Tab-separated table of C-alpha atoms in Angstrom:
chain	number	residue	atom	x	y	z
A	1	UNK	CA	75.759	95.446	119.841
A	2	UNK	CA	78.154	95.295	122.902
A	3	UNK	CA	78.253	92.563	125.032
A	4	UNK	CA	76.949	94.198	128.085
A	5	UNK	CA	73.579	95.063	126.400
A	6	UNK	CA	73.483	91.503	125.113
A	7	UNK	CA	73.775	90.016	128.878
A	8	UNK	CA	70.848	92.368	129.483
A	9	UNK	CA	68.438	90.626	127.316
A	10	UNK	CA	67.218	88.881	129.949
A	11	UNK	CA	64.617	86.184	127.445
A	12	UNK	CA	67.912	85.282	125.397
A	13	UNK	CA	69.234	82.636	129.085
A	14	UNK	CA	67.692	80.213	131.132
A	15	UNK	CA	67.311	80.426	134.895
A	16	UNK	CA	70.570	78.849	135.403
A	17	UNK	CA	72.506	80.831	133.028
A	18	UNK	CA	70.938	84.387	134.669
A	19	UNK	CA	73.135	83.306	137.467
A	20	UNK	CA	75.901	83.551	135.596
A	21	UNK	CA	74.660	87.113	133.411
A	22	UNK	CA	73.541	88.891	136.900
A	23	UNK	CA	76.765	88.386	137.894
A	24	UNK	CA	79.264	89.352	134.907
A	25	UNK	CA	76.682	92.310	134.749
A	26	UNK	CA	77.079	93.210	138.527
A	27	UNK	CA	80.973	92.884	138.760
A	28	UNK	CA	82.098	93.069	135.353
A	29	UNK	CA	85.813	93.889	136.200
A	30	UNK	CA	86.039	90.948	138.659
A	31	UNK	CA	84.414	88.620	135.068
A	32	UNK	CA	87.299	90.023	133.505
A	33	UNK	CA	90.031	88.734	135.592
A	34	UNK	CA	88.273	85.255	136.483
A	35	UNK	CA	89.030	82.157	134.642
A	36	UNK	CA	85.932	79.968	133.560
A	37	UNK	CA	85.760	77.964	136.606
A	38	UNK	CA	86.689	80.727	139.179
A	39	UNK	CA	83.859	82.441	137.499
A	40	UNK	CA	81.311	78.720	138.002
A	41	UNK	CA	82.311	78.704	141.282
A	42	UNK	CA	81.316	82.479	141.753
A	43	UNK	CA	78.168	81.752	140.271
A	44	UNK	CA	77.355	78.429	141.915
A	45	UNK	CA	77.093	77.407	138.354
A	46	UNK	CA	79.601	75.128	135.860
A	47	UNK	CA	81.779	75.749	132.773
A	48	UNK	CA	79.209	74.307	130.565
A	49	UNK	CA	76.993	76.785	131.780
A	50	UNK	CA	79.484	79.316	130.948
A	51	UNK	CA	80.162	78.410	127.773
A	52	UNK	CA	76.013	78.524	126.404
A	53	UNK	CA	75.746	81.863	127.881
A	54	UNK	CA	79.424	82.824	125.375
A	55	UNK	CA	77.613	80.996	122.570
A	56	UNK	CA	73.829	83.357	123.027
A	57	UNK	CA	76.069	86.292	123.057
A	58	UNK	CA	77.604	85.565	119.618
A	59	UNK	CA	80.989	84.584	121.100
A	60	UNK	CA	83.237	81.505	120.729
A	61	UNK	CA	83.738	81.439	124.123
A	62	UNK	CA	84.895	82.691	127.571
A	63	UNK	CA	88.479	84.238	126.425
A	64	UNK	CA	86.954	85.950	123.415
A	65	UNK	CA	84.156	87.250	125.743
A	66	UNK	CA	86.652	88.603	128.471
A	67	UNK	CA	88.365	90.346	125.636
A	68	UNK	CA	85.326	92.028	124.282
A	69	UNK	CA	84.183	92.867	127.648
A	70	UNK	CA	87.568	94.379	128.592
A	71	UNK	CA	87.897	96.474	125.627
A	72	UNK	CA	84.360	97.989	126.769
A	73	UNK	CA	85.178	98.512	129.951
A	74	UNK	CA	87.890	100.320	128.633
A	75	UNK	CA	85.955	102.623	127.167
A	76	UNK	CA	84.085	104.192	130.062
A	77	UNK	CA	86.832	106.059	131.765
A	78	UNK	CA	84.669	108.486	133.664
A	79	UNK	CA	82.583	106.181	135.869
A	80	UNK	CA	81.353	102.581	135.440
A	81	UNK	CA	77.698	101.286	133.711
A	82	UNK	CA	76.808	102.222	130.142
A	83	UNK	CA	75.434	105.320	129.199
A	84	UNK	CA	72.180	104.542	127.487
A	85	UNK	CA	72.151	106.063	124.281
A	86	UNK	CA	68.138	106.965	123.557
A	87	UNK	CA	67.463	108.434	126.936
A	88	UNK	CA	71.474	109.656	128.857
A	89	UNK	CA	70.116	111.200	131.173
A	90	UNK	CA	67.402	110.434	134.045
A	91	UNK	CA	65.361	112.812	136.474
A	92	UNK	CA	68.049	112.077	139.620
A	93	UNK	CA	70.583	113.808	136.791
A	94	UNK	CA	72.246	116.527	138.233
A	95	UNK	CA	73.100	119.587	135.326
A	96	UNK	CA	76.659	118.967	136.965
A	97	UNK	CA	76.984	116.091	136.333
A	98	UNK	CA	76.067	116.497	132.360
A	99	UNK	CA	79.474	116.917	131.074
A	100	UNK	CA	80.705	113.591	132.667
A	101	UNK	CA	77.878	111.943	131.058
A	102	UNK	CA	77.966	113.371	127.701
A	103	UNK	CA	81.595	112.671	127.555
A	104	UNK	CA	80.893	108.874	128.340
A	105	UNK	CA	78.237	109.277	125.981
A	106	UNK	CA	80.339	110.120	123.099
A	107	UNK	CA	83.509	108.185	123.945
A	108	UNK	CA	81.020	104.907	124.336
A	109	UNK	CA	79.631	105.652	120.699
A	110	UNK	CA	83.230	106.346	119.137
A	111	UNK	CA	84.533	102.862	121.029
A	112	UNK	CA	81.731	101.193	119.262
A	113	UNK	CA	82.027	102.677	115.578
A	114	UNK	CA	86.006	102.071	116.352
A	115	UNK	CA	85.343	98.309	117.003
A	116	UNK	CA	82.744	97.830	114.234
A	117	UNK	CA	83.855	99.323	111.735
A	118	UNK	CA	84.351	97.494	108.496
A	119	UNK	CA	87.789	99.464	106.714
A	120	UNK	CA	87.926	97.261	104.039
A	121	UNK	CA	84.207	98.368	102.864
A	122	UNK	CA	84.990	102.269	103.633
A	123	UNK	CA	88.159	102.008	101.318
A	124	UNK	CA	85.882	100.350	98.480
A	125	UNK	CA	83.432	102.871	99.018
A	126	UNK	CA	86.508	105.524	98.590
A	127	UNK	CA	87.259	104.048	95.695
A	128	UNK	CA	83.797	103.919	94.005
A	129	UNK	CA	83.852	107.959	94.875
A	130	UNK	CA	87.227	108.483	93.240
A	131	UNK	CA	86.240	106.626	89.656
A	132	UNK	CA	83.027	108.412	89.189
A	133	UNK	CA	82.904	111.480	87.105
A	134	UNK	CA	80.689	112.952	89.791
A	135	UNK	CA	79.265	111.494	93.029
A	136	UNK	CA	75.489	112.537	94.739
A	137	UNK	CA	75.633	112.901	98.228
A	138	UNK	CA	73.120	112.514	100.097
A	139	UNK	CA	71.310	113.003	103.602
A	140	UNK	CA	68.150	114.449	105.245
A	141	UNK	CA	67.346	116.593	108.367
A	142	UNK	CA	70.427	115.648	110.617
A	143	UNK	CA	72.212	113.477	108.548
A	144	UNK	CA	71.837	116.065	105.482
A	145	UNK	CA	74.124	118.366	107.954
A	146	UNK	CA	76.958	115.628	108.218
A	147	UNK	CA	76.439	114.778	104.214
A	148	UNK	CA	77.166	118.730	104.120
A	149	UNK	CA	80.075	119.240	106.105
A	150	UNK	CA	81.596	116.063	104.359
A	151	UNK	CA	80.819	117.857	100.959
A	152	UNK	CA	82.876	121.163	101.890
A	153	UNK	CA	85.693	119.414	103.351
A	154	UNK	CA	86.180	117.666	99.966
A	155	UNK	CA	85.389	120.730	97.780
A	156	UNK	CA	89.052	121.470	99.099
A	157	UNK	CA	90.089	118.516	97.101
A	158	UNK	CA	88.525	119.283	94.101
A	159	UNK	CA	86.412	116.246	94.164
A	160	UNK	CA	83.089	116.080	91.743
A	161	UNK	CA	80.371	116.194	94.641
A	162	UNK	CA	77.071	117.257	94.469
A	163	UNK	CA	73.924	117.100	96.235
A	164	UNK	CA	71.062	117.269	93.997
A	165	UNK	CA	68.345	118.346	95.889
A	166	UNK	CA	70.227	121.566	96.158
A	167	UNK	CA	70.618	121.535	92.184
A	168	UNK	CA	66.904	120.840	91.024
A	169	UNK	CA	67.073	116.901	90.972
A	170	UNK	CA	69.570	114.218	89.875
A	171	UNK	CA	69.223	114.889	85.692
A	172	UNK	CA	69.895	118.952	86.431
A	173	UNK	CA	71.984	120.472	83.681
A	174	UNK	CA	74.506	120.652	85.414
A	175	UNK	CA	75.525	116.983	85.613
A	176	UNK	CA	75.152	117.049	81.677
A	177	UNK	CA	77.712	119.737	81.413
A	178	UNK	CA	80.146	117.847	83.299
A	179	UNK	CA	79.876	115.476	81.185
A	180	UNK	CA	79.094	112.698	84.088
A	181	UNK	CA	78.655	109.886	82.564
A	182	UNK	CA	79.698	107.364	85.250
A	183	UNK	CA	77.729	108.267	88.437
A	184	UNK	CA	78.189	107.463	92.046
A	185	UNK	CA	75.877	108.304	95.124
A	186	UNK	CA	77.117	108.418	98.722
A	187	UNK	CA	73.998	108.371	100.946
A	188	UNK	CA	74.559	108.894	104.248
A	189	UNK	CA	71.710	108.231	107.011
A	190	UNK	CA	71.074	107.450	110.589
A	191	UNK	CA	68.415	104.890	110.254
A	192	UNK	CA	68.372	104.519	106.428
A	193	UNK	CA	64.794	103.150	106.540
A	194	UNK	CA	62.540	105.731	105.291
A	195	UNK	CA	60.513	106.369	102.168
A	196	UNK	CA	63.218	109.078	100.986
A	197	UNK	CA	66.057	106.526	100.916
A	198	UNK	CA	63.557	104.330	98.966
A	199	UNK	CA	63.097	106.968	96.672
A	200	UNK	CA	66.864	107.551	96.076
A	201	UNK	CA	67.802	104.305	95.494
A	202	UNK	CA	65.101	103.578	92.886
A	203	UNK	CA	66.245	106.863	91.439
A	204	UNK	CA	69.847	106.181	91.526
A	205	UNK	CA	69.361	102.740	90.072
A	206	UNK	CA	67.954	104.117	87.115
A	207	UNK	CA	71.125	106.321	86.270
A	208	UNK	CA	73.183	103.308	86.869
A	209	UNK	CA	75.388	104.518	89.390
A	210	UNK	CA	77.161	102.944	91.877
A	211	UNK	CA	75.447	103.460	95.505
A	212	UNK	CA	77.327	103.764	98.584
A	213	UNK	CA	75.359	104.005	101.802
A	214	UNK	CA	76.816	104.568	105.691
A	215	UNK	CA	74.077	104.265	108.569
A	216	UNK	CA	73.870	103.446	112.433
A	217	UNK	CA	71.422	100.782	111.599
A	218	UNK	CA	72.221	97.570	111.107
A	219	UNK	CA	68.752	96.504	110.786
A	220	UNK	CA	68.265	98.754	107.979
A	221	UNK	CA	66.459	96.824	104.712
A	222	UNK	CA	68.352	98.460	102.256
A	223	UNK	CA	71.621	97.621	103.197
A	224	UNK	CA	71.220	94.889	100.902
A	225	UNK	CA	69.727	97.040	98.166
A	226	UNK	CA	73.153	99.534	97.799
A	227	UNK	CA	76.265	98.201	96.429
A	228	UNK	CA	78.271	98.911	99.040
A	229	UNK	CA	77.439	99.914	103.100
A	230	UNK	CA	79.467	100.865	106.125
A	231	UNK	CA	77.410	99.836	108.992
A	232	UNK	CA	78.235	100.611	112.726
A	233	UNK	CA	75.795	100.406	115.386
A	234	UNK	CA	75.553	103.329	117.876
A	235	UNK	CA	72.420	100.966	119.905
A	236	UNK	CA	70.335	103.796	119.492
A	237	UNK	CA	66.616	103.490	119.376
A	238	UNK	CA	64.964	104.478	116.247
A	239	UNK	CA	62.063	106.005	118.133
A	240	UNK	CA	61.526	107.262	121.921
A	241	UNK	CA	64.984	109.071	122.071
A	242	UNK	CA	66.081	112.645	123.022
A	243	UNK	CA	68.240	113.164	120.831
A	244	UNK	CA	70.592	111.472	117.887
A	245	UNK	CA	73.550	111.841	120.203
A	246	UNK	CA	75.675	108.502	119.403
A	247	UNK	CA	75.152	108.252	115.627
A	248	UNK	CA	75.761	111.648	114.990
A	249	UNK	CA	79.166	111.201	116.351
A	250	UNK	CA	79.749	107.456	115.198
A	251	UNK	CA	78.845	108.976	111.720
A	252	UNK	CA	80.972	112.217	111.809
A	253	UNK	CA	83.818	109.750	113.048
A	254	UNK	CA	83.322	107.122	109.746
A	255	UNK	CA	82.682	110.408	107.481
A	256	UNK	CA	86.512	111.745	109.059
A	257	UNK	CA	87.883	108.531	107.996
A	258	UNK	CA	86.699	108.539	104.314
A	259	UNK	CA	87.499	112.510	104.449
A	260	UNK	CA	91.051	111.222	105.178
A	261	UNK	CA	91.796	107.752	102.944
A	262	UNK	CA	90.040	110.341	99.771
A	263	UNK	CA	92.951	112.960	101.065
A	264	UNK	CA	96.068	110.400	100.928
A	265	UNK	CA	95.468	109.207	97.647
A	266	UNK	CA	97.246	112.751	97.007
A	267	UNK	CA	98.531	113.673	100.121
A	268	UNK	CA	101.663	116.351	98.446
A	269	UNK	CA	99.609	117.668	95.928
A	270	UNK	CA	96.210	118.215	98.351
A	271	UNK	CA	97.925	119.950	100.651
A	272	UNK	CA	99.682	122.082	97.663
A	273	UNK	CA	96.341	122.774	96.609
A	274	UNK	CA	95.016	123.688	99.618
A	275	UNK	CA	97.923	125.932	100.961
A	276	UNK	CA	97.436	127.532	96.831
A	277	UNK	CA	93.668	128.512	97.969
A	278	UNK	CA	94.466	129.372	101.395
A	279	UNK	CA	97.321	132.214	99.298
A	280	UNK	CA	94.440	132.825	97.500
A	281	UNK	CA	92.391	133.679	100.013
A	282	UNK	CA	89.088	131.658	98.682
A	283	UNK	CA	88.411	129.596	101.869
């Protein structure tokens, strides 16, 4: 969760530290540049002060919180304030003004993923893909579309992926004639919380393979159920939303990345293979 959204959690501080959170929240840029007791004197408040409101915030202190605050301020090149992610837009809205808010939108969520991620899990979870003789993927309703475009980008590297509920369920015949024996499952969900993911995981247990899961929800309960998750978090509700704007794109953006460190492992003979089919005319 960013900082700024943290400061806004207005029952984490005391009265005496709100001083201090209206303000970074107010004039963010001037927080930035301040040093601790420039900013106590701003805030009629002290370093000490200061330093409790780093600590509720999950931050050592005031450098490391300038830094993270910087880096989002960075992000928000169109206009200043956060775009909030459930609801973007209000009634006051102009339609004009919907492509500078949607581009915030997205280049807030791709900051975020870009500052969460975890690359060390997403090249384990490559590597789990890579040593299975054939790999489930898995998503439903939006997140089944991103599990699907991920699927055809790697057909072009010949990689072993299915998605079962499109072959008749996970012990189909056509596993068996593959001879996939070592099985690994990439599930990939927005929220990761529902009875389906229950479902798979039970199921997926029972086969014995190796479960990979990547969500937007870092409150999900079975993260600690898969063997390996890549967790970012977009900050966007799990109910009372328009629309799955920020995970879809913080997903497609960790899916890319995968797409990519799976492509390198063979980067000549991929794109041989892929300039072959291209000859070939089958894509």
């Amino acid at each position: 969760m960013s900082i700024l959204s943290q400061l806004k959690k207005e029952q984490l501080f005391t009265s005496s530290e709100m001083e201090v959170v209206n303000y970074i929240v107010s004039h963010p840029k001037t927080a930035v540049k301040a040093t601790i007791r420039e900013l106590a004197e701003l805030t009629y408040s002290s370093p000490s002060t200061i330093g409790r409101v780093c600590k509720k915030v999950g931050v050592d202190g005031f450098t490391e919180l300038k830094i993270k605050l910087a880096t989002e301020l960075d992000r928000l090149v169109v206009e200043s304030g956060t775009v909030n992610t459930s609801i973007p837009v209000g009634p006051e809205d102009k339609i004009e003004d919907f492509p500078k808010i949607f581009f915030n939108l997205h280049y807030q969520a791709l900051a975020d993923a870009y500052h969460t991620i975890n690359i060390k899990e997403l090249k384990i979870v490559a590597d789990v893909l890579c040593q299975a003789d054939c790999v489930f993927v898995l998503g439903s309703q939006q997140s089944l579309i991103l599990a699907m475009d991920f699927m055809c980008k790697s057909a072009k590297l010949g990689f072993p992926f299915f998605n079962p509920l499109m072959n008749n369920g996970f012990n189909n015949n056509l596993y068996r004639r593959r001879g996939c024996k070592k099985t690994a499952a990439l599930l990939i969900s927005q929220y990761a919380d529902g009875r389906h993911i229950d479902r798979w995981i039970k199921e997926l247990k029972g086969m014995k393979s190796r479960i990979c899961l990547i969500t937007a929800n870092p409150d999900s309960p079975n993260i600690s159920r898969v063997h390996h998750a890549v967790v970012i978090d977009s900050e966007e509700a799990v109910t009372g939303k328009i629309g799955n704007f920020a995970s879809r794109t913080a997903l497609s953006y960790v899916l890319d990345i995968l797409y990519m460190i799976l492509f390198m492992r063979d980067y000549k003979d991929n794109l041989d293979y892929m300039k072959k089919k291209a000859e070939e005319r089958e894509w």
